[in-house]
Short mmCIF file of N, CA, C and O and ligand atoms in Angstrom, two decimals:
data_model
loop_
_atom_site.label_atom_id
_atom_site.label_comp_id
_atom_site.label_asym_id
_atom_site.label_seq_id
_atom_site.Cartn_x
_atom_site.Cartn_y
_atom_site.Cartn_z
N MET A 1 116.96 -2.91 51.38
CA MET A 1 116.63 -4.27 51.85
C MET A 1 116.64 -5.26 50.71
O MET A 1 117.30 -6.28 50.74
N LYS A 2 115.91 -4.91 49.67
CA LYS A 2 115.84 -5.76 48.49
C LYS A 2 117.21 -5.88 47.81
O LYS A 2 117.64 -6.93 47.40
N ASN A 3 117.91 -4.71 47.76
CA ASN A 3 119.22 -4.71 47.13
C ASN A 3 120.21 -5.62 47.86
O ASN A 3 121.00 -6.32 47.26
N THR A 4 120.12 -5.60 49.20
CA THR A 4 121.01 -6.42 50.01
C THR A 4 120.73 -7.89 49.72
O THR A 4 121.68 -8.69 49.60
N ARG A 5 119.46 -8.25 49.60
CA ARG A 5 119.15 -9.63 49.37
C ARG A 5 119.63 -10.08 47.98
O ARG A 5 120.17 -11.16 47.82
N GLN A 6 119.45 -9.19 47.01
CA GLN A 6 119.90 -9.53 45.66
C GLN A 6 121.43 -9.65 45.60
O GLN A 6 121.95 -10.56 44.95
N ARG A 7 122.14 -8.74 46.30
CA ARG A 7 123.59 -8.84 46.32
C ARG A 7 124.03 -10.18 46.93
O ARG A 7 124.92 -10.83 46.40
N ALA A 8 123.41 -10.57 48.03
CA ALA A 8 123.75 -11.81 48.69
C ALA A 8 123.46 -12.98 47.78
O ALA A 8 124.24 -13.94 47.74
N ALA A 9 122.34 -12.91 47.05
CA ALA A 9 121.95 -14.02 46.14
C ALA A 9 123.00 -14.16 45.04
O ALA A 9 123.36 -15.29 44.63
N ILE A 10 123.46 -13.07 44.49
CA ILE A 10 124.44 -13.10 43.40
C ILE A 10 125.74 -13.74 43.89
O ILE A 10 126.32 -14.61 43.27
N LEU A 11 126.18 -13.34 45.08
CA LEU A 11 127.41 -13.90 45.64
C LEU A 11 127.22 -15.40 45.93
O LEU A 11 128.15 -16.19 45.74
N ARG A 12 126.02 -15.76 46.39
CA ARG A 12 125.78 -17.18 46.73
C ARG A 12 125.86 -18.05 45.48
O ARG A 12 126.44 -19.15 45.50
N VAL A 13 125.26 -17.56 44.40
CA VAL A 13 125.28 -18.35 43.16
C VAL A 13 126.72 -18.63 42.73
O VAL A 13 127.05 -19.72 42.33
N LEU A 14 127.57 -17.58 42.83
CA LEU A 14 128.98 -17.77 42.42
C LEU A 14 129.73 -18.71 43.40
O LEU A 14 130.60 -19.45 43.00
N ASP A 15 129.37 -18.57 44.66
CA ASP A 15 129.97 -19.44 45.69
C ASP A 15 129.64 -20.90 45.45
O ASP A 15 130.48 -21.78 45.62
N GLU A 16 128.40 -21.16 45.02
CA GLU A 16 127.95 -22.54 44.85
C GLU A 16 128.42 -23.16 43.54
O GLU A 16 128.37 -24.35 43.36
N SER A 17 128.83 -22.31 42.61
CA SER A 17 129.24 -22.80 41.31
C SER A 17 130.69 -23.27 41.34
O SER A 17 131.57 -22.58 41.85
N ALA A 18 130.95 -24.44 40.74
CA ALA A 18 132.31 -24.92 40.66
C ALA A 18 133.11 -24.17 39.62
O ALA A 18 134.31 -24.12 39.64
N GLU A 19 132.39 -23.59 38.67
CA GLU A 19 133.02 -22.88 37.54
C GLU A 19 132.76 -21.38 37.63
O GLU A 19 131.75 -20.98 38.21
N PRO A 20 133.61 -20.59 37.01
CA PRO A 20 133.29 -19.15 36.90
C PRO A 20 132.05 -18.99 36.04
O PRO A 20 131.82 -19.77 35.12
N LEU A 21 131.24 -17.96 36.33
CA LEU A 21 130.00 -17.75 35.58
C LEU A 21 129.99 -16.37 34.94
O LEU A 21 130.48 -15.41 35.51
N SER A 22 129.36 -16.30 33.79
CA SER A 22 129.15 -14.97 33.16
C SER A 22 127.94 -14.30 33.81
O SER A 22 127.17 -14.93 34.53
N ALA A 23 127.76 -13.01 33.55
CA ALA A 23 126.65 -12.28 34.11
C ALA A 23 125.30 -12.93 33.66
O ALA A 23 124.39 -13.05 34.45
N GLU A 24 125.28 -13.35 32.38
CA GLU A 24 124.07 -14.00 31.87
C GLU A 24 123.77 -15.27 32.62
O GLU A 24 122.60 -15.61 32.95
N GLU A 25 124.82 -16.07 32.92
CA GLU A 25 124.62 -17.30 33.66
C GLU A 25 124.13 -17.06 35.07
O GLU A 25 123.26 -17.77 35.56
N VAL A 26 124.70 -16.07 35.75
CA VAL A 26 124.26 -15.73 37.10
C VAL A 26 122.80 -15.31 37.03
O VAL A 26 121.96 -15.74 37.84
N HIS A 27 122.50 -14.46 36.05
CA HIS A 27 121.12 -13.95 35.91
C HIS A 27 120.14 -15.09 35.70
O HIS A 27 119.07 -15.14 36.36
N SER A 28 120.46 -16.05 34.83
CA SER A 28 119.49 -17.12 34.56
C SER A 28 119.36 -18.06 35.76
O SER A 28 118.30 -18.60 36.03
N ARG A 29 120.45 -18.24 36.52
CA ARG A 29 120.33 -19.12 37.71
C ARG A 29 119.50 -18.52 38.80
O ARG A 29 118.95 -19.21 39.66
N LEU A 30 119.43 -17.16 38.80
CA LEU A 30 118.67 -16.46 39.87
C LEU A 30 117.24 -16.21 39.46
O LEU A 30 116.44 -15.70 40.24
N HIS A 31 116.91 -16.52 38.24
CA HIS A 31 115.59 -16.12 37.69
C HIS A 31 114.44 -16.66 38.52
O HIS A 31 113.47 -15.97 38.77
N GLY A 32 114.58 -17.89 38.99
CA GLY A 32 113.51 -18.53 39.77
C GLY A 32 113.17 -17.79 41.06
O GLY A 32 112.03 -17.56 41.38
N GLU A 33 114.23 -17.39 41.80
CA GLU A 33 113.98 -16.78 43.12
C GLU A 33 113.92 -15.24 43.03
O GLU A 33 113.38 -14.61 43.92
N GLU A 34 114.51 -14.65 42.01
CA GLU A 34 114.51 -13.20 41.84
C GLU A 34 114.06 -12.80 40.45
O GLU A 34 114.79 -12.28 39.67
N PRO A 35 112.78 -13.06 40.16
CA PRO A 35 112.28 -12.82 38.77
C PRO A 35 112.36 -11.36 38.37
O PRO A 35 112.39 -11.06 37.18
N SER A 36 112.41 -10.44 39.33
CA SER A 36 112.41 -9.02 38.95
C SER A 36 113.86 -8.51 38.76
O SER A 36 114.08 -7.33 38.45
N LEU A 37 114.82 -9.36 39.02
CA LEU A 37 116.22 -8.94 38.92
C LEU A 37 116.64 -8.77 37.44
O LEU A 37 116.53 -9.73 36.66
N ALA A 38 117.06 -7.55 37.08
CA ALA A 38 117.43 -7.28 35.70
C ALA A 38 118.87 -7.66 35.46
O ALA A 38 119.70 -7.59 36.34
N LEU A 39 119.13 -8.02 34.20
CA LEU A 39 120.50 -8.38 33.82
C LEU A 39 121.48 -7.23 34.09
O LEU A 39 122.61 -7.43 34.56
N SER A 40 121.00 -6.00 33.81
CA SER A 40 121.87 -4.84 34.05
C SER A 40 122.20 -4.68 35.53
O SER A 40 123.34 -4.25 35.86
N THR A 41 121.30 -5.05 36.42
CA THR A 41 121.58 -5.00 37.85
C THR A 41 122.61 -6.04 38.22
O THR A 41 123.51 -5.78 39.01
N VAL A 42 122.49 -7.23 37.64
CA VAL A 42 123.50 -8.29 37.89
C VAL A 42 124.87 -7.80 37.47
O VAL A 42 125.85 -7.87 38.24
N TYR A 43 124.95 -7.26 36.27
CA TYR A 43 126.20 -6.68 35.75
C TYR A 43 126.79 -5.69 36.70
O TYR A 43 127.95 -5.74 37.08
N ARG A 44 125.96 -4.68 37.10
CA ARG A 44 126.40 -3.62 37.93
C ARG A 44 126.97 -4.14 39.26
O ARG A 44 128.02 -3.74 39.72
N ASN A 45 126.24 -5.11 39.84
CA ASN A 45 126.70 -5.68 41.10
C ASN A 45 127.98 -6.47 40.96
O ASN A 45 128.86 -6.38 41.80
N LEU A 46 128.06 -7.26 39.87
CA LEU A 46 129.27 -8.05 39.65
C LEU A 46 130.51 -7.15 39.55
O LEU A 46 131.54 -7.44 40.12
N GLU A 47 130.34 -6.05 38.80
CA GLU A 47 131.46 -5.13 38.63
C GLU A 47 131.81 -4.46 39.98
O GLU A 47 132.97 -4.23 40.29
N ARG A 48 130.77 -4.15 40.75
CA ARG A 48 131.03 -3.54 42.07
C ARG A 48 131.76 -4.51 42.98
O ARG A 48 132.72 -4.17 43.68
N PHE A 49 131.34 -5.80 42.94
CA PHE A 49 132.01 -6.80 43.78
C PHE A 49 133.48 -6.93 43.38
O PHE A 49 134.36 -7.16 44.21
N CYS A 50 133.75 -6.80 42.09
CA CYS A 50 135.17 -6.85 41.63
C CYS A 50 135.95 -5.70 42.19
O CYS A 50 137.09 -5.87 42.64
N SER A 51 135.36 -4.51 42.16
CA SER A 51 136.10 -3.36 42.67
C SER A 51 136.26 -3.43 44.18
O SER A 51 137.16 -2.85 44.78
N GLU A 52 135.37 -4.19 44.84
CA GLU A 52 135.48 -4.40 46.30
C GLU A 52 136.34 -5.63 46.61
O GLU A 52 136.48 -6.05 47.75
N ASN A 53 136.91 -6.23 45.54
CA ASN A 53 137.76 -7.42 45.68
C ASN A 53 137.06 -8.63 46.25
O ASN A 53 137.71 -9.51 46.82
N LEU A 54 135.76 -8.70 46.09
CA LEU A 54 135.02 -9.88 46.52
C LEU A 54 135.00 -10.91 45.39
O LEU A 54 134.94 -12.11 45.63
N LEU A 55 135.08 -10.42 44.15
CA LEU A 55 135.04 -11.31 43.01
C LEU A 55 136.27 -11.05 42.13
O LEU A 55 136.92 -10.01 42.22
N HIS A 56 136.55 -12.07 41.36
CA HIS A 56 137.67 -12.01 40.43
C HIS A 56 137.08 -12.19 39.04
O HIS A 56 136.23 -13.02 38.82
N ARG A 57 137.52 -11.36 38.08
CA ARG A 57 136.98 -11.57 36.73
C ARG A 57 138.04 -12.16 35.83
O ARG A 57 139.25 -11.86 35.93
N ASP A 58 137.59 -13.07 34.98
CA ASP A 58 138.46 -13.77 34.04
C ASP A 58 137.91 -13.64 32.64
O ASP A 58 136.68 -13.76 32.48
N THR A 59 138.75 -13.44 31.67
CA THR A 59 138.30 -13.53 30.29
C THR A 59 139.01 -14.73 29.67
O THR A 59 140.24 -14.75 29.62
N PHE A 60 138.24 -15.71 29.25
CA PHE A 60 138.84 -16.90 28.68
C PHE A 60 138.98 -16.73 27.16
O PHE A 60 138.71 -15.66 26.63
N GLY A 61 139.35 -17.77 26.49
CA GLY A 61 139.61 -17.72 25.07
C GLY A 61 138.44 -17.23 24.24
O GLY A 61 138.62 -16.67 23.17
N ASP A 62 137.20 -17.39 24.75
CA ASP A 62 136.04 -17.00 23.96
C ASP A 62 135.67 -15.54 24.14
O ASP A 62 134.69 -15.07 23.57
N GLY A 63 136.45 -14.80 24.93
CA GLY A 63 136.19 -13.37 25.09
C GLY A 63 135.09 -13.01 26.07
O GLY A 63 134.83 -11.83 26.30
N VAL A 64 134.44 -14.02 26.67
CA VAL A 64 133.36 -13.74 27.59
C VAL A 64 133.95 -13.54 28.97
O VAL A 64 134.81 -14.29 29.42
N VAL A 65 133.49 -12.49 29.67
CA VAL A 65 133.95 -12.21 31.05
C VAL A 65 133.17 -13.12 32.02
O VAL A 65 131.96 -13.16 31.97
N ARG A 66 133.90 -13.83 32.87
CA ARG A 66 133.26 -14.67 33.86
C ARG A 66 133.82 -14.31 35.23
O ARG A 66 134.93 -13.90 35.36
N TYR A 67 132.96 -14.53 36.23
CA TYR A 67 133.30 -14.13 37.59
C TYR A 67 133.38 -15.32 38.52
O TYR A 67 132.65 -16.30 38.35
N SER A 68 134.27 -15.23 39.49
CA SER A 68 134.36 -16.29 40.53
C SER A 68 134.80 -15.61 41.83
O SER A 68 135.34 -14.51 41.83
N PRO A 69 134.48 -16.23 42.99
CA PRO A 69 134.84 -15.65 44.27
C PRO A 69 136.37 -15.40 44.34
O PRO A 69 137.12 -16.28 44.00
N ALA A 70 136.77 -14.23 44.79
CA ALA A 70 138.17 -13.86 44.78
C ALA A 70 139.03 -14.75 45.68
O ALA A 70 140.14 -15.04 45.37
N ARG A 71 138.45 -15.13 46.82
CA ARG A 71 139.29 -15.89 47.76
C ARG A 71 139.56 -17.30 47.26
O ARG A 71 140.42 -17.99 47.79
N ARG A 72 138.78 -17.75 46.27
CA ARG A 72 138.99 -19.09 45.73
C ARG A 72 139.56 -18.96 44.33
O ARG A 72 138.89 -19.22 43.37
N HIS A 73 140.78 -18.49 44.23
CA HIS A 73 141.32 -18.31 42.91
C HIS A 73 141.56 -19.68 42.29
O HIS A 73 141.95 -20.61 42.95
N GLY A 74 141.28 -19.80 41.03
CA GLY A 74 141.36 -21.11 40.39
C GLY A 74 142.13 -21.09 39.09
O GLY A 74 142.34 -20.05 38.49
N HIS A 75 142.53 -22.26 38.69
CA HIS A 75 143.22 -22.43 37.41
C HIS A 75 142.44 -23.44 36.61
O HIS A 75 141.84 -24.34 37.13
N TYR A 76 142.49 -23.24 35.29
CA TYR A 76 141.60 -24.04 34.44
C TYR A 76 142.34 -24.63 33.23
O TYR A 76 143.29 -24.03 32.70
N LEU A 77 141.85 -25.78 32.83
CA LEU A 77 142.21 -26.33 31.54
C LEU A 77 141.04 -26.00 30.63
O LEU A 77 139.89 -26.24 31.00
N ILE A 78 141.34 -25.42 29.47
CA ILE A 78 140.26 -25.09 28.55
C ILE A 78 140.49 -25.78 27.25
O ILE A 78 141.59 -25.74 26.66
N CYS A 79 139.48 -26.45 26.74
CA CYS A 79 139.55 -27.17 25.47
C CYS A 79 139.33 -26.15 24.33
O CYS A 79 138.36 -25.45 24.29
N THR A 80 140.31 -26.15 23.39
CA THR A 80 140.18 -25.20 22.29
C THR A 80 139.23 -25.74 21.20
O THR A 80 138.89 -25.01 20.27
N GLY A 81 138.83 -27.01 21.37
CA GLY A 81 137.92 -27.57 20.38
C GLY A 81 136.45 -27.31 20.75
O GLY A 81 135.67 -26.87 19.93
N CYS A 82 136.08 -27.56 22.04
CA CYS A 82 134.64 -27.45 22.40
C CYS A 82 134.42 -26.48 23.55
O CYS A 82 133.33 -26.35 24.05
N ASP A 83 135.51 -25.82 24.05
CA ASP A 83 135.39 -24.83 25.12
C ASP A 83 135.03 -25.45 26.46
O ASP A 83 134.59 -24.76 27.38
N ALA A 84 135.23 -26.77 26.63
CA ALA A 84 135.03 -27.38 27.94
C ALA A 84 136.06 -26.83 28.93
O ALA A 84 137.19 -26.48 28.56
N ARG A 85 135.66 -26.68 30.20
CA ARG A 85 136.56 -26.13 31.23
C ARG A 85 136.70 -27.12 32.34
O ARG A 85 135.70 -27.66 32.85
N VAL A 86 137.92 -27.39 32.80
CA VAL A 86 138.14 -28.23 33.96
C VAL A 86 138.95 -27.44 34.94
O VAL A 86 140.01 -26.90 34.62
N ARG A 87 138.42 -27.36 36.15
CA ARG A 87 139.14 -26.61 37.21
C ARG A 87 140.23 -27.48 37.79
O ARG A 87 140.03 -28.66 38.05
N ILE A 88 141.40 -26.89 37.96
CA ILE A 88 142.53 -27.60 38.58
C ILE A 88 142.41 -27.41 40.06
O ILE A 88 142.30 -26.28 40.57
N ASP A 89 142.46 -28.52 40.82
CA ASP A 89 142.37 -28.39 42.28
C ASP A 89 143.72 -27.87 42.80
O ASP A 89 144.77 -28.33 42.41
N GLY A 90 143.65 -26.94 43.71
CA GLY A 90 144.86 -26.39 44.31
C GLY A 90 145.60 -25.48 43.35
O GLY A 90 145.16 -25.24 42.22
N CYS A 91 146.70 -24.94 43.85
CA CYS A 91 147.46 -23.98 43.05
C CYS A 91 148.91 -24.46 42.95
O CYS A 91 149.58 -24.64 43.96
N PRO A 92 149.38 -24.70 41.73
CA PRO A 92 150.76 -25.18 41.58
C PRO A 92 151.81 -24.09 41.69
O PRO A 92 153.01 -24.37 41.61
N LEU A 93 151.38 -22.85 41.88
CA LEU A 93 152.32 -21.73 41.84
C LEU A 93 152.75 -21.21 43.19
O LEU A 93 153.58 -20.32 43.26
N ALA A 94 152.16 -21.77 44.25
CA ALA A 94 152.48 -21.20 45.59
C ALA A 94 153.99 -21.27 45.91
O ALA A 94 154.56 -20.29 46.37
N ALA A 95 154.61 -22.39 45.62
CA ALA A 95 156.04 -22.54 45.90
C ALA A 95 156.87 -21.60 45.04
O ALA A 95 157.84 -20.97 45.49
N LEU A 96 156.44 -21.49 43.77
CA LEU A 96 157.14 -20.56 42.85
C LEU A 96 157.08 -19.12 43.37
O LEU A 96 158.06 -18.39 43.36
N GLU A 97 155.86 -18.75 43.82
CA GLU A 97 155.67 -17.38 44.34
C GLU A 97 156.63 -17.13 45.52
O GLU A 97 157.24 -16.08 45.62
N GLU A 98 156.69 -18.07 46.43
CA GLU A 98 157.55 -17.94 47.60
C GLU A 98 158.99 -17.67 47.20
O GLU A 98 159.65 -16.78 47.70
N GLY A 99 159.46 -18.48 46.25
CA GLY A 99 160.85 -18.36 45.79
C GLY A 99 161.08 -17.01 45.11
O GLY A 99 162.10 -16.36 45.34
N LEU A 100 160.07 -16.57 44.31
CA LEU A 100 160.23 -15.31 43.59
C LEU A 100 160.23 -14.12 44.56
O LEU A 100 161.00 -13.18 44.39
N GLU A 101 159.38 -14.22 45.58
CA GLU A 101 159.36 -13.13 46.58
C GLU A 101 160.72 -13.05 47.26
O GLU A 101 161.23 -11.94 47.52
N ARG A 102 161.28 -14.20 47.59
CA ARG A 102 162.58 -14.21 48.26
C ARG A 102 163.64 -13.65 47.34
O ARG A 102 164.45 -12.84 47.76
N ASP A 103 163.63 -14.10 46.06
CA ASP A 103 164.70 -13.70 45.16
C ASP A 103 164.58 -12.25 44.67
O ASP A 103 165.59 -11.59 44.38
N THR A 104 163.35 -11.76 44.52
CA THR A 104 163.16 -10.45 43.87
C THR A 104 162.75 -9.36 44.84
O THR A 104 162.83 -8.18 44.51
N GLY A 105 162.27 -9.74 46.04
CA GLY A 105 161.80 -8.76 46.97
C GLY A 105 160.38 -8.26 46.68
O GLY A 105 159.85 -7.41 47.36
N PHE A 106 159.76 -8.81 45.58
CA PHE A 106 158.39 -8.48 45.27
C PHE A 106 157.47 -9.04 46.34
O PHE A 106 157.72 -10.12 46.88
N SER A 107 156.36 -8.30 46.58
CA SER A 107 155.23 -8.90 47.29
C SER A 107 154.18 -9.23 46.27
O SER A 107 153.55 -8.36 45.72
N ILE A 108 154.04 -10.52 45.98
CA ILE A 108 153.13 -10.94 44.91
C ILE A 108 151.69 -10.97 45.39
O ILE A 108 151.40 -11.57 46.45
N GLU A 109 150.81 -10.30 44.69
CA GLU A 109 149.40 -10.19 45.11
C GLU A 109 148.50 -11.16 44.39
O GLU A 109 147.49 -11.59 44.96
N SER A 110 148.77 -11.45 43.19
CA SER A 110 147.90 -12.38 42.46
C SER A 110 148.63 -12.90 41.22
O SER A 110 149.73 -12.43 40.87
N HIS A 111 148.00 -13.88 40.57
CA HIS A 111 148.55 -14.39 39.34
C HIS A 111 147.42 -15.07 38.58
O HIS A 111 146.35 -15.30 39.14
N SER A 112 147.66 -15.37 37.33
CA SER A 112 146.66 -16.16 36.62
C SER A 112 147.38 -17.19 35.81
O SER A 112 148.52 -17.01 35.40
N LEU A 113 146.72 -18.32 35.63
CA LEU A 113 147.30 -19.41 34.87
C LEU A 113 146.16 -20.19 34.24
O LEU A 113 145.27 -20.65 34.93
N THR A 114 146.15 -20.24 32.94
CA THR A 114 145.12 -20.98 32.23
C THR A 114 145.84 -21.84 31.18
O THR A 114 146.73 -21.35 30.50
N LEU A 115 145.44 -23.11 31.09
CA LEU A 115 146.09 -24.00 30.14
C LEU A 115 145.09 -24.38 29.04
O LEU A 115 143.95 -24.66 29.32
N TYR A 116 145.56 -24.32 27.81
CA TYR A 116 144.69 -24.58 26.67
C TYR A 116 145.12 -25.86 25.97
O TYR A 116 146.31 -26.18 25.93
N GLY A 117 144.14 -26.58 25.49
CA GLY A 117 144.50 -27.84 24.77
C GLY A 117 143.24 -28.51 24.28
O GLY A 117 142.19 -27.88 24.10
N LYS A 118 143.36 -29.81 24.05
CA LYS A 118 142.20 -30.58 23.56
C LYS A 118 141.73 -31.57 24.62
O LYS A 118 142.55 -32.29 25.23
N CYS A 119 140.44 -31.60 24.88
CA CYS A 119 139.89 -32.55 25.84
C CYS A 119 139.88 -33.95 25.22
O CYS A 119 140.03 -34.08 24.00
N PRO A 120 139.69 -35.00 26.07
CA PRO A 120 139.74 -36.35 25.52
C PRO A 120 138.70 -36.59 24.41
O PRO A 120 138.99 -37.30 23.42
N ARG A 121 137.55 -35.99 24.54
CA ARG A 121 136.52 -36.21 23.53
C ARG A 121 136.94 -35.61 22.19
O ARG A 121 136.71 -36.20 21.11
N CYS A 122 137.52 -34.39 22.23
CA CYS A 122 137.96 -33.77 20.99
C CYS A 122 139.15 -34.51 20.41
O CYS A 122 139.29 -34.61 19.18
N MET A 123 140.02 -35.04 21.27
CA MET A 123 141.17 -35.87 20.77
C MET A 123 140.63 -37.07 20.02
O MET A 123 141.13 -37.43 18.96
N GLU A 124 139.62 -37.71 20.61
CA GLU A 124 139.05 -38.92 20.02
C GLU A 124 138.44 -38.57 18.63
O GLU A 124 138.59 -39.29 17.66
N ARG A 125 137.74 -37.43 18.60
CA ARG A 125 137.11 -37.01 17.36
C ARG A 125 138.15 -36.73 16.27
O ARG A 125 137.94 -36.99 15.11
N GLU A 126 139.31 -36.15 16.68
CA GLU A 126 140.34 -35.87 15.70
C GLU A 126 141.00 -37.11 15.17
O GLU A 126 141.39 -37.20 14.02
N LYS A 127 141.11 -38.13 16.07
CA LYS A 127 141.75 -39.41 15.65
C LYS A 127 140.90 -40.20 14.70
O LYS A 127 141.38 -40.90 13.84
N HIS A 128 139.57 -40.08 14.90
CA HIS A 128 138.64 -40.86 14.06
C HIS A 128 137.61 -39.95 13.41
O HIS A 128 136.43 -40.10 13.72
N PRO A 129 138.05 -39.09 12.55
CA PRO A 129 137.08 -38.11 11.94
C PRO A 129 136.02 -38.85 11.10
O PRO A 129 134.87 -38.40 11.01
N GLU A 130 136.41 -40.03 10.56
CA GLU A 130 135.47 -40.75 9.70
C GLU A 130 134.29 -41.33 10.45
O GLU A 130 133.26 -41.59 9.93
N LYS A 131 134.53 -41.51 11.80
CA LYS A 131 133.43 -42.12 12.61
C LYS A 131 132.43 -41.14 13.06
O LYS A 131 131.34 -41.50 13.51
N SER A 132 132.75 -39.86 13.04
CA SER A 132 131.80 -38.85 13.57
C SER A 132 130.53 -38.86 12.71
O SER A 132 130.53 -38.93 11.49
N GLY A 133 129.43 -38.90 13.40
CA GLY A 133 128.15 -38.91 12.73
C GLY A 133 127.57 -40.32 12.59
O GLY A 133 126.39 -40.48 12.40
N GLU A 134 128.44 -41.34 12.72
CA GLU A 134 127.92 -42.71 12.64
C GLU A 134 127.29 -43.14 13.95
O GLU A 134 127.78 -42.77 15.03
N LYS A 135 126.26 -43.95 13.89
CA LYS A 135 125.58 -44.52 15.05
C LYS A 135 125.03 -43.44 15.97
O LYS A 135 125.75 -42.96 16.77
ZN1 ZN B 1 136.85 -30.54 23.68
ZN1 ZN B 2 147.27 -20.11 41.66
#
């Protein structure tokens, strides 16, 4: 009974988050309502959800594993300066997949696409390094 509630709570936290979350982030968001929930339990459940194809795991440039709902696959812009993440709405690869399936006979099951660069704030900082720290 308790396990079922905790499993549902973990999935809900990921559903409500616009960004993928690490196990630590899920754990800290649930601390208020599930104070007895151990980080190891969160980990175990997240991994089980992945094997059940309910969640999708991503490792970004910082090496941290983050989880997001599998049915809502997402693409991200990641800043190499400050690690900011921006989710791209929609998927630009759907048309490409269709063409590839037609041309190659593959049945494509998934893909990943992550774009790396500098966010506007980091660009500004690079342009005016002498101003950083002033005011
Ligand atoms: Zn940045
Ligand atoms: Zn996509």
